[in-house]
PDB file of N, CA and C and ligand atoms in Angstrom:
ATOM      1  N   UNK U   1     120.758 132.214 129.187  1.00 38.00           N
ATOM      2  CA  UNK U   1     119.959 131.040 128.758  1.00 38.00           C
ATOM      3  C   UNK U   1     119.335 131.246 127.385  1.00 38.00           C
ATOM      4  N   UNK U   2     119.029 130.141 126.658  1.00 37.00           N
ATOM      5  CA  UNK U   2     118.343 130.245 125.393  1.00 37.00           C
ATOM      6  C   UNK U   2     116.974 130.859 125.542  1.00 37.00           C
ATOM      7  N   UNK U   3     116.553 131.563 124.553  1.00 42.00           N
ATOM      8  CA  UNK U   3     115.207 132.116 124.497  1.00 42.00           C
ATOM      9  C   UNK U   3     114.195 131.025 124.023  1.00 42.00           C
ATOM     10  N   UNK U   4     113.346 130.597 124.969  1.00 43.00           N
ATOM     11  CA  UNK U   4     112.374 129.492 124.575  1.00 43.00           C
ATOM     12  C   UNK U   4     111.039 130.101 124.284  1.00 43.00           C
ATOM     13  N   UNK U   5     110.954 131.389 124.413  1.00 43.00           N
ATOM     14  CA  UNK U   5     109.608 132.077 124.159  1.00 43.00           C
ATOM     15  C   UNK U   5     109.506 132.474 122.696  1.00 43.00           C
ATOM     16  N   UNK U   6     109.027 133.622 122.500  1.00 44.00           N
ATOM     17  CA  UNK U   6     108.895 134.147 121.124  1.00 44.00           C
ATOM     18  C   UNK U   6     107.563 133.736 120.498  1.00 44.00           C
ATOM     19  N   UNK U   7     107.562 133.798 119.138  1.00 50.00           N
ATOM     20  CA  UNK U   7     106.336 133.605 118.367  1.00 50.00           C
ATOM     21  C   UNK U   7     105.966 132.129 118.452  1.00 50.00           C
ATOM     22  N   UNK U   8     104.778 131.815 119.089  1.00 50.00           N
ATOM     23  CA  UNK U   8     104.383 130.404 119.159  1.00 50.00           C
ATOM     24  C   UNK U   8     104.115 129.717 117.774  1.00 50.00           C
ATOM     25  N   UNK U   9     103.671 130.575 116.802  1.00 51.00           N
ATOM     26  CA  UNK U   9     103.433 130.010 115.438  1.00 51.00           C
ATOM     27  C   UNK U   9     104.712 129.477 114.871  1.00 51.00           C
ATOM     28  N   UNK U  10     105.756 130.263 115.138  1.00 47.00           N
ATOM     29  CA  UNK U  10     107.152 129.855 114.665  1.00 47.00           C
ATOM     30  C   UNK U  10     107.616 128.585 115.310  1.00 47.00           C
ATOM     31  N   UNK U  11     107.304 128.506 116.644  1.00 55.00           N
ATOM     32  CA  UNK U  11     107.685 127.331 117.421  1.00 55.00           C
ATOM     33  C   UNK U  11     107.011 126.047 116.804  1.00 55.00           C
ATOM     34  N   UNK U  12     105.786 126.189 116.424  1.00 55.00           N
ATOM     35  CA  UNK U  12     105.020 125.107 115.813  1.00 55.00           C
ATOM     36  C   UNK U  12     105.684 124.702 114.534  1.00 55.00           C
ATOM     37  N   UNK U  13     106.029 125.726 113.665  1.00 67.00           N
ATOM     38  CA  UNK U  13     106.597 125.461 112.394  1.00 67.00           C
ATOM     39  C   UNK U  13     107.997 124.757 112.468  1.00 67.00           C
ATOM     40  N   UNK U  14     108.712 125.143 113.480  1.00 73.00           N
ATOM     41  CA  UNK U  14     110.175 124.616 113.572  1.00 73.00           C
ATOM     42  C   UNK U  14     110.168 123.368 114.487  1.00 73.00           C
ATOM     43  N   UNK U  15     109.104 122.948 115.071  1.00 77.00           N
ATOM     44  CA  UNK U  15     109.069 121.814 115.973  1.00 77.00           C
ATOM     45  C   UNK U  15     109.494 120.563 115.194  1.00 77.00           C
ATOM     46  N   UNK U  16     110.446 119.788 115.663  1.00 83.00           N
ATOM     47  CA  UNK U  16     110.863 118.601 114.972  1.00 83.00           C
ATOM     48  C   UNK U  16     109.654 117.615 114.911  1.00 83.00           C
ATOM     49  N   UNK U  17     109.368 117.194 113.666  1.00 84.00           N
ATOM     50  CA  UNK U  17     108.168 116.321 113.501  1.00 84.00           C
ATOM     51  C   UNK U  17     108.583 114.928 113.837  1.00 84.00           C
ATOM     52  N   UNK U  18     107.912 114.304 114.840  1.00 88.00           N
ATOM     53  CA  UNK U  18     108.007 112.873 115.067  1.00 88.00           C
ATOM     54  C   UNK U  18     106.799 112.205 114.530  1.00 88.00           C
ATOM     55  N   UNK U  19     106.963 111.778 113.260  1.00 86.00           N
ATOM     56  CA  UNK U  19     105.840 111.227 112.539  1.00 86.00           C
ATOM     57  C   UNK U  19     105.519 109.800 112.962  1.00 86.00           C
ATOM     58  N   UNK U  20     104.348 109.644 113.604  1.00 89.00           N
ATOM     59  CA  UNK U  20     103.887 108.332 113.948  1.00 89.00           C
ATOM     60  C   UNK U  20     103.178 107.708 112.762  1.00 89.00           C
ATOM     61  N   UNK U  21     103.331 106.402 112.506  1.00 90.00           N
ATOM     62  CA  UNK U  21     102.609 105.823 111.366  1.00 90.00           C
ATOM     63  C   UNK U  21     101.187 105.818 111.650  1.00 90.00           C
ATOM     64  N   UNK U  22     100.343 105.964 110.633  1.00 96.00           N
ATOM     65  CA  UNK U  22      98.870 105.927 110.854  1.00 96.00           C
ATOM     66  C   UNK U  22      98.410 104.548 111.287  1.00 96.00           C
ATOM     67  N   UNK U  23      97.390 104.524 112.121  1.00 98.00           N
ATOM     68  CA  UNK U  23      96.828 103.240 112.568  1.00 98.00           C
ATOM     69  C   UNK U  23      95.491 102.949 111.823  1.00 98.00           C
ATOM     70  N   UNK U  24      95.245 101.687 111.715  1.00 98.00           N
ATOM     71  CA  UNK U  24      93.989 101.160 110.992  1.00 98.00           C
ATOM     72  C   UNK U  24      93.164 100.358 111.874  1.00 98.00           C
ATOM     73  N   UNK U  25      91.857 100.679 111.856  1.00 99.00           N
ATOM     74  CA  UNK U  25      90.874  99.851 112.586  1.00 99.00           C
ATOM     75  C   UNK U  25      90.529  98.670 111.667  1.00 99.00           C
ATOM     76  N   UNK U  26      90.507  97.492 112.295  1.00 99.00           N
ATOM     77  CA  UNK U  26      90.052  96.308 111.559  1.00 99.00           C
ATOM     78  C   UNK U  26      88.641  95.961 112.081  1.00 99.00           C
ATOM     79  N   UNK U  27      87.709  95.852 111.172  1.00 98.00           N
ATOM     80  CA  UNK U  27      86.308  95.694 111.529  1.00 98.00           C
ATOM     81  C   UNK U  27      85.733  94.421 110.945  1.00 98.00           C
ATOM     82  N   UNK U  28      84.839  93.832 111.719  1.00 98.00           N
ATOM     83  CA  UNK U  28      84.037  92.686 111.284  1.00 98.00           C
ATOM     84  C   UNK U  28      82.647  93.154 110.999  1.00 98.00           C
ATOM     85  N   UNK U  29      82.058  92.646 109.918  1.00 99.00           N
ATOM     86  CA  UNK U  29      80.692  93.043 109.533  1.00 99.00           C
ATOM     87  C   UNK U  29      79.738  91.921 109.760  1.00 99.00           C
ATOM     88  N   UNK U  30      78.520  92.287 110.144  1.00 99.00           N
ATOM     89  CA  UNK U  30      77.444  91.297 110.337  1.00 99.00           C
ATOM     90  C   UNK U  30      76.934  90.753 108.982  1.00 99.00           C
ATOM     91  N   UNK U  31      76.450  89.551 108.990  1.00 98.00           N
ATOM     92  CA  UNK U  31      75.661  89.043 107.873  1.00 98.00           C
ATOM     93  C   UNK U  31      74.718  87.976 108.460  1.00 98.00           C
ATOM     94  N   UNK U  32      73.803  87.490 107.624  1.00 98.00           N
ATOM     95  CA  UNK U  32      72.717  86.563 108.132  1.00 98.00           C
ATOM     96  C   UNK U  32      73.111  85.138 108.148  1.00 98.00           C
ATOM     97  N   UNK U  33      74.269  84.795 107.641  1.00 98.00           N
ATOM     98  CA  UNK U  33      74.573  83.362 107.381  1.00 98.00           C
ATOM     99  C   UNK U  33      75.756  82.737 108.149  1.00 98.00           C
ATOM    100  N   UNK U  34      76.803  83.581 108.441  1.00 99.00           N
ATOM    101  CA  UNK U  34      77.930  83.076 109.134  1.00 99.00           C
ATOM    102  C   UNK U  34      77.548  82.633 110.529  1.00 99.00           C
ATOM    103  N   UNK U  35      77.888  81.360 110.901  1.00 99.00           N
ATOM    104  CA  UNK U  35      77.478  80.964 112.249  1.00 99.00           C
ATOM    105  C   UNK U  35      78.226  81.719 113.365  1.00 99.00           C
ATOM    106  N   UNK U  36      77.477  81.974 114.444  1.00 98.00           N
ATOM    107  CA  UNK U  36      78.059  82.723 115.560  1.00 98.00           C
ATOM    108  C   UNK U  36      79.329  82.042 116.072  1.00 98.00           C
ATOM    109  N   UNK U  37      79.339  80.675 116.152  1.00 98.00           N
ATOM    110  CA  UNK U  37      80.464  80.009 116.702  1.00 98.00           C
ATOM    111  C   UNK U  37      81.732  80.180 115.792  1.00 98.00           C
ATOM    112  N   UNK U  38      81.453  80.328 114.449  1.00 99.00           N
ATOM    113  CA  UNK U  38      82.555  80.515 113.513  1.00 99.00           C
ATOM    114  C   UNK U  38      83.240  81.928 113.790  1.00 99.00           C
ATOM    115  N   UNK U  39      82.371  82.917 113.995  1.00 99.00           N
ATOM    116  CA  UNK U  39      82.883  84.253 114.294  1.00 99.00           C
ATOM    117  C   UNK U  39      83.710  84.290 115.577  1.00 99.00           C
ATOM    118  N   UNK U  40      83.159  83.564 116.581  1.00 99.00           N
ATOM    119  CA  UNK U  40      83.901  83.505 117.866  1.00 99.00           C
ATOM    120  C   UNK U  40      85.224  82.860 117.678  1.00 99.00           C
ATOM    121  N   UNK U  41      85.283  81.786 116.903  1.00 98.00           N
ATOM    122  CA  UNK U  41      86.538  81.104 116.557  1.00 98.00           C
ATOM    123  C   UNK U  41      87.518  82.037 115.873  1.00 98.00           C
ATOM    124  N   UNK U  42      87.038  82.796 114.890  1.00 99.00           N
ATOM    125  CA  UNK U  42      87.843  83.785 114.180  1.00 99.00           C
ATOM    126  C   UNK U  42      88.513  84.793 115.109  1.00 99.00           C
ATOM    127  N   UNK U  43      87.721  85.288 116.058  1.00 99.00           N
ATOM    128  CA  UNK U  43      88.254  86.314 116.971  1.00 99.00           C
ATOM    129  C   UNK U  43      89.253  85.676 117.940  1.00 99.00           C
ATOM    130  N   UNK U  44      89.019  84.445 118.316  1.00 98.00           N
ATOM    131  CA  UNK U  44      90.051  83.742 119.179  1.00 98.00           C
ATOM    132  C   UNK U  44      91.329  83.491 118.431  1.00 98.00           C
ATOM    133  N   UNK U  45      91.212  83.001 117.191  1.00 98.00           N
ATOM    134  CA  UNK U  45      92.296  82.525 116.374  1.00 98.00           C
ATOM    135  C   UNK U  45      93.172  83.684 115.838  1.00 98.00           C
ATOM    136  N   UNK U  46      92.547  84.702 115.311  1.00 98.00           N
ATOM    137  CA  UNK U  46      93.343  85.781 114.630  1.00 98.00           C
ATOM    138  C   UNK U  46      93.484  87.016 115.465  1.00 98.00           C
ATOM    139  N   UNK U  47      92.669  87.168 116.503  1.00 98.00           N
ATOM    140  CA  UNK U  47      92.783  88.427 117.287  1.00 98.00           C
ATOM    141  C   UNK U  47      93.111  88.111 118.741  1.00 98.00           C
ATOM    142  N   UNK U  48      93.457  86.874 119.032  1.00 98.00           N
ATOM    143  CA  UNK U  48      93.962  86.419 120.350  1.00 98.00           C
ATOM    144  C   UNK U  48      93.008  86.866 121.514  1.00 98.00           C
ATOM    145  N   UNK U  49      91.737  86.746 121.281  1.00 98.00           N
ATOM    146  CA  UNK U  49      90.732  87.078 122.374  1.00 98.00           C
ATOM    147  C   UNK U  49      90.446  85.826 123.142  1.00 98.00           C
ATOM    148  N   UNK U  50      90.059  86.077 124.421  1.00 98.00           N
ATOM    149  CA  UNK U  50      89.521  84.929 125.246  1.00 98.00           C
ATOM    150  C   UNK U  50      88.185  84.590 124.620  1.00 98.00           C
ATOM    151  N   UNK U  51      87.641  83.422 125.035  1.00 98.00           N
ATOM    152  CA  UNK U  51      86.324  82.916 124.544  1.00 98.00           C
ATOM    153  C   UNK U  51      85.266  83.988 124.942  1.00 98.00           C
ATOM    154  N   UNK U  52      85.338  84.427 126.162  1.00 98.00           N
ATOM    155  CA  UNK U  52      84.323  85.398 126.661  1.00 98.00           C
ATOM    156  C   UNK U  52      84.380  86.756 125.915  1.00 98.00           C
ATOM    157  N   UNK U  53      85.601  87.207 125.705  1.00 98.00           N
ATOM    158  CA  UNK U  53      85.814  88.436 124.929  1.00 98.00           C
ATOM    159  C   UNK U  53      85.258  88.288 123.543  1.00 98.00           C
ATOM    160  N   UNK U  54      85.694  87.156 122.911  1.00 98.00           N
ATOM    161  CA  UNK U  54      85.268  86.890 121.492  1.00 98.00           C
ATOM    162  C   UNK U  54      83.751  86.800 121.375  1.00 98.00           C
ATOM    163  N   UNK U  55      83.107  86.171 122.343  1.00 98.00           N
ATOM    164  CA  UNK U  55      81.666  86.039 122.316  1.00 98.00           C
ATOM    165  C   UNK U  55      81.023  87.360 122.406  1.00 98.00           C
ATOM    166  N   UNK U  56      81.533  88.204 123.329  1.00 98.00           N
ATOM    167  CA  UNK U  56      80.975  89.555 123.525  1.00 98.00           C
ATOM    168  C   UNK U  56      81.080  90.437 122.250  1.00 98.00           C
ATOM    169  N   UNK U  57      82.262  90.417 121.589  1.00 98.00           N
ATOM    170  CA  UNK U  57      82.432  91.158 120.360  1.00 98.00           C
ATOM    171  C   UNK U  57      81.520  90.628 119.218  1.00 98.00           C
ATOM    172  N   UNK U  58      81.471  89.318 119.130  1.00 98.00           N
ATOM    173  CA  UNK U  58      80.629  88.698 118.141  1.00 98.00           C
ATOM    174  C   UNK U  58      79.189  89.187 118.284  1.00 98.00           C
ATOM    175  N   UNK U  59      78.678  89.244 119.536  1.00 98.00           N
ATOM    176  CA  UNK U  59      77.296  89.700 119.792  1.00 98.00           C
ATOM    177  C   UNK U  59      77.152  91.182 119.439  1.00 98.00           C
ATOM    178  N   UNK U  60      78.200  91.981 119.701  1.00 98.00           N
ATOM    179  CA  UNK U  60      78.122  93.347 119.295  1.00 98.00           C
ATOM    180  C   UNK U  60      77.992  93.555 117.791  1.00 98.00           C
ATOM    181  N   UNK U  61      78.733  92.783 117.005  1.00 98.00           N
ATOM    182  CA  UNK U  61      78.691  92.780 115.535  1.00 98.00           C
ATOM    183  C   UNK U  61      77.235  92.378 115.150  1.00 98.00           C
ATOM    184  N   UNK U  62      76.792  91.286 115.765  1.00 98.00           N
ATOM    185  CA  UNK U  62      75.445  90.747 115.424  1.00 98.00           C
ATOM    186  C   UNK U  62      74.347  91.737 115.630  1.00 98.00           C
ATOM    187  N   UNK U  63      74.449  92.487 116.721  1.00 98.00           N
ATOM    188  CA  UNK U  63      73.408  93.475 117.126  1.00 98.00           C
ATOM    189  C   UNK U  63      73.557  94.776 116.454  1.00 98.00           C
ATOM    190  N   UNK U  64      74.816  95.307 116.302  1.00 98.00           N
ATOM    191  CA  UNK U  64      75.033  96.670 115.810  1.00 98.00           C
ATOM    192  C   UNK U  64      75.391  96.703 114.274  1.00 98.00           C
ATOM    193  N   UNK U  65      75.786  95.521 113.741  1.00 98.00           N
ATOM    194  CA  UNK U  65      76.125  95.549 112.320  1.00 98.00           C
ATOM    195  C   UNK U  65      77.569  95.496 112.042  1.00 98.00           C
ATOM    196  N   UNK U  66      78.369  96.005 112.946  1.00 98.00           N
ATOM    197  CA  UNK U  66      79.859  95.925 112.851  1.00 98.00           C
ATOM    198  C   UNK U  66      80.496  96.263 114.157  1.00 98.00           C
ATOM    199  N   UNK U  67      81.742  95.936 114.278  1.00 98.00           N
ATOM    200  CA  UNK U  67      82.534  96.312 115.473  1.00 98.00           C
ATOM    201  C   UNK U  67      83.968  96.349 115.046  1.00 98.00           C
ATOM    202  N   UNK U  68      84.733  97.271 115.776  1.00 98.00           N
ATOM    203  CA  UNK U  68      86.205  97.248 115.619  1.00 98.00           C
ATOM    204  C   UNK U  68      86.727  96.091 116.464  1.00 98.00           C
ATOM    205  N   UNK U  69      87.567  95.245 115.831  1.00 98.00           N
ATOM    206  CA  UNK U  69      88.077  94.124 116.538  1.00 98.00           C
ATOM    207  C   UNK U  69      89.579  94.339 116.870  1.00 98.00           C
ATOM    208  N   UNK U  70      90.197  95.377 116.357  1.00 98.00           N
ATOM    209  CA  UNK U  70      91.591  95.698 116.685  1.00 98.00           C
ATOM    210  C   UNK U  70      92.064  96.875 115.926  1.00 98.00           C
ATOM    211  N   UNK U  71      93.169  97.478 116.370  1.00 98.00           N
ATOM    212  CA  UNK U  71      93.789  98.585 115.722  1.00 98.00           C
ATOM    213  C   UNK U  71      95.252  98.294 115.543  1.00 98.00           C
ATOM    214  N   UNK U  72      95.720  98.370 114.288  1.00 98.00           N
ATOM    215  CA  UNK U  72      97.022  97.936 113.910  1.00 98.00           C
ATOM    216  C   UNK U  72      97.743  98.890 112.907  1.00 98.00           C
ATOM    217  N   UNK U  73      99.041  98.643 112.675  1.00 98.00           N
ATOM    218  CA  UNK U  73      99.749  99.321 111.590  1.00 98.00           C
ATOM    219  C   UNK U  73      99.087  98.806 110.300  1.00 98.00           C
ATOM    220  N   UNK U  74      99.391  99.519 109.188  1.00 98.00           N
ATOM    221  CA  UNK U  74      98.790  99.155 107.875  1.00 98.00           C
ATOM    222  C   UNK U  74      99.138  97.746 107.512  1.00 98.00           C
ATOM    223  N   UNK U  75     100.367  97.336 107.679  1.00 98.00           N
ATOM    224  CA  UNK U  75     100.770  95.966 107.220  1.00 98.00           C
ATOM    225  C   UNK U  75     100.099  94.928 108.033  1.00 98.00           C
ATOM    226  N   UNK U  76     100.044  95.101 109.356  1.00 98.00           N
ATOM    227  CA  UNK U  76      99.398  94.100 110.238  1.00 98.00           C
ATOM    228  C   UNK U  76      97.894  94.027 109.953  1.00 98.00           C
ATOM    229  N   UNK U  77      97.252  95.191 109.822  1.00 98.00           N
ATOM    230  CA  UNK U  77      95.875  95.215 109.524  1.00 98.00           C
ATOM    231  C   UNK U  77      95.515  94.504 108.244  1.00 98.00           C
ATOM    232  N   UNK U  78      96.290  94.750 107.219  1.00 98.00           N
ATOM    233  CA  UNK U  78      96.133  94.100 105.885  1.00 98.00           C
ATOM    234  C   UNK U  78      96.256  92.515 106.048  1.00 98.00           C
ATOM    235  N   UNK U  79      97.226  92.113 106.859  1.00 98.00           N
ATOM    236  CA  UNK U  79      97.441  90.677 107.056  1.00 98.00           C
ATOM    237  C   UNK U  79      96.192  90.090 107.763  1.00 98.00           C
ATOM    238  N   UNK U  80      95.666  90.793 108.792  1.00 98.00           N
ATOM    239  CA  UNK U  80      94.477  90.280 109.537  1.00 98.00           C
ATOM    240  C   UNK U  80      93.289  90.188 108.606  1.00 98.00           C
ATOM    241  N   UNK U  81      93.088  91.199 107.796  1.00 99.00           N
ATOM    242  CA  UNK U  81      91.976  91.178 106.856  1.00 99.00           C
ATOM    243  C   UNK U  81      92.068  89.984 105.905  1.00 99.00           C
ATOM    244  N   UNK U  82      93.291  89.798 105.311  1.00 98.00           N
ATOM    245  CA  UNK U  82      93.503  88.724 104.384  1.00 98.00           C
ATOM    246  C   UNK U  82      93.285  87.357 105.046  1.00 98.00           C
ATOM    247  N   UNK U  83      93.804  87.196 106.271  1.00 98.00           N
ATOM    248  CA  UNK U  83      93.640  85.902 106.974  1.00 98.00           C
ATOM    249  C   UNK U  83      92.204  85.604 107.262  1.00 98.00           C
ATOM    250  N   UNK U  84      91.470  86.606 107.746  1.00 99.00           N
ATOM    251  CA  UNK U  84      90.000  86.387 108.053  1.00 99.00           C
ATOM    252  C   UNK U  84      89.254  86.120 106.767  1.00 99.00           C
ATOM    253  N   UNK U  85      89.461  86.856 105.755  1.00 98.00           N
ATOM    254  CA  UNK U  85      88.718  86.665 104.460  1.00 98.00           C
ATOM    255  C   UNK U  85      89.031  85.295 103.860  1.00 98.00           C
ATOM    256  N   UNK U  86      90.272  84.903 103.840  1.00 98.00           N
ATOM    257  CA  UNK U  86      90.717  83.570 103.309  1.00 98.00           C
ATOM    258  C   UNK U  86      90.064  82.439 104.120  1.00 98.00           C
ATOM    259  N   UNK U  87      90.090  82.591 105.448  1.00 98.00           N
ATOM    260  CA  UNK U  87      89.555  81.557 106.342  1.00 98.00           C
ATOM    261  C   UNK U  87      88.015  81.437 106.177  1.00 98.00           C
ATOM    262  N   UNK U  88      87.377  82.537 106.080  1.00 99.00           N
ATOM    263  CA  UNK U  88      85.928  82.560 105.820  1.00 99.00           C
ATOM    264  C   UNK U  88      85.534  81.915 104.478  1.00 99.00           C
ATOM    265  N   UNK U  89      86.262  82.278 103.462  1.00 98.00           N
ATOM    266  CA  UNK U  89      86.054  81.717 102.121  1.00 98.00           C
ATOM    267  C   UNK U  89      86.319  80.200 102.074  1.00 98.00           C
ATOM    268  N   UNK U  90      87.361  79.802 102.728  1.00 98.00           N
ATOM    269  CA  UNK U  90      87.677  78.339 102.778  1.00 98.00           C
ATOM    270  C   UNK U  90      86.578  77.611 103.454  1.00 98.00           C
ATOM    271  N   UNK U  91      85.854  78.214 104.412  1.00 98.00           N
ATOM    272  CA  UNK U  91      84.700  77.561 105.056  1.00 98.00           C
ATOM    273  C   UNK U  91      83.376  77.922 104.437  1.00 98.00           C
ATOM    274  N   UNK U  92      83.448  78.617 103.345  1.00 98.00           N
ATOM    275  CA  UNK U  92      82.217  78.971 102.572  1.00 98.00           C
ATOM    276  C   UNK U  92      81.292  79.813 103.400  1.00 98.00           C
ATOM    277  N   UNK U  93      81.826  80.732 104.197  1.00 99.00           N
ATOM    278  CA  UNK U  93      80.953  81.663 104.907  1.00 99.00           C
ATOM    279  C   UNK U  93      81.138  83.094 104.334  1.00 99.00           C
ATOM    280  N   UNK U  94      80.071  83.863 104.359  1.00 99.00           N
ATOM    281  CA  UNK U  94      80.196  85.169 103.691  1.00 99.00           C
ATOM    282  C   UNK U  94      80.780  86.292 104.637  1.00 99.00           C
ATOM    283  N   UNK U  95      81.282  85.935 105.707  1.00 99.00           N
ATOM    284  CA  UNK U  95      81.871  86.904 106.717  1.00 99.00           C
ATOM    285  C   UNK U  95      82.778  87.865 105.999  1.00 99.00           C
ATOM    286  N   UNK U  96      82.606  89.166 106.307  1.00 98.00           N
ATOM    287  CA  UNK U  96      83.402  90.237 105.777  1.00 98.00           C
ATOM    288  C   UNK U  96      84.205  90.898 106.797  1.00 98.00           C
ATOM    289  N   UNK U  97      85.470  91.188 106.462  1.00 99.00           N
ATOM    290  CA  UNK U  97      86.391  91.861 107.328  1.00 99.00           C
ATOM    291  C   UNK U  97      87.077  93.027 106.539  1.00 99.00           C
ATOM    292  N   UNK U  98      86.999  94.211 107.129  1.00 98.00           N
ATOM    293  CA  UNK U  98      87.563  95.341 106.407  1.00 98.00           C
ATOM    294  C   UNK U  98      88.465  96.211 107.335  1.00 98.00           C
ATOM    295  N   UNK U  99      89.239  97.073 106.726  1.00 98.00           N
ATOM    296  CA  UNK U  99      90.077  97.981 107.516  1.00 98.00           C
ATOM    297  C   UNK U  99      89.814  99.410 107.080  1.00 98.00           C
ATOM    298  N   UNK U 100      90.083 100.339 108.017  1.00 98.00           N
ATOM    299  CA  UNK U 100      89.845 101.770 107.768  1.00 98.00           C
ATOM    300  C   UNK U 100      90.837 102.577 108.537  1.00 98.00           C
ATOM    301  N   UNK U 101      91.391 103.624 107.960  1.00 98.00           N
ATOM    302  CA  UNK U 101      92.308 104.498 108.630  1.00 98.00           C
ATOM    303  C   UNK U 101      91.618 105.151 109.863  1.00 98.00           C
ATOM    304  N   UNK U 102      92.310 105.153 110.989  1.00 96.00           N
ATOM    305  CA  UNK U 102      91.706 105.647 112.263  1.00 96.00           C
ATOM    306  C   UNK U 102      91.488 107.177 112.197  1.00 96.00           C
TER     307      UNK U 102
HETATM  308  N1  TYC F   1      74.361  87.300 112.301  1.00 50.01           N
HETATM  309  C1  TYC F   1      75.004  86.011 112.356  1.00 50.01           C
HETATM  310  C2  TYC F   1      73.948  84.954 112.738  1.00 50.01           C
HETATM  311  O1  TYC F   1      72.899  85.269 113.210  1.00 50.01           O
HETATM  312  C3  TYC F   1      76.179  85.937 113.309  1.00 50.01           C
HETATM  313  C4  TYC F   1      77.265  86.872 112.939  1.00 50.01           C
HETATM  314  C5  TYC F   1      77.942  87.583 113.898  1.00 50.01           C
HETATM  315  C6  TYC F   1      77.770  86.936 111.596  1.00 50.01           C
HETATM  316  C7  TYC F   1      78.956  88.416 113.551  1.00 50.01           C
HETATM  317  C8  TYC F   1      78.856  87.731 111.244  1.00 50.01           C
HETATM  318  O2  TYC F   1      80.501  89.277 111.919  1.00 50.01           O
HETATM  319  C9  TYC F   1      79.466  88.516 112.277  1.00 50.01           C
HETATM  320  N2  TYC F   1      74.313  83.702 112.544  1.00 50.01           N
END
């Protein structure tokens, strides 16, 4: 049989790398002006949350200052951020949405 033992440091070095793509947290930030109902609508519309889920996350942002609203690939995260920022701007609300590598 093949020798599967040996130097574990060598095993690590020669292990075939299955590179997973990095994931990005998309976050909503609190502000004093965006209406609560607008934030709930954003979470329903762009993050496919139920009304109850969306309301809960909105309140978390309101109380804690920010919350992660989803985790996505870089491309999807960027699309979500752009969609939310464009939608907020069109409605003249200062709502901020950002992404950060997990
Ligand atoms: N703080 C806002 C208010 O009192 C509500 C709000 C919640 C705004 C979440 C932004 O991401 C946000 N109207």
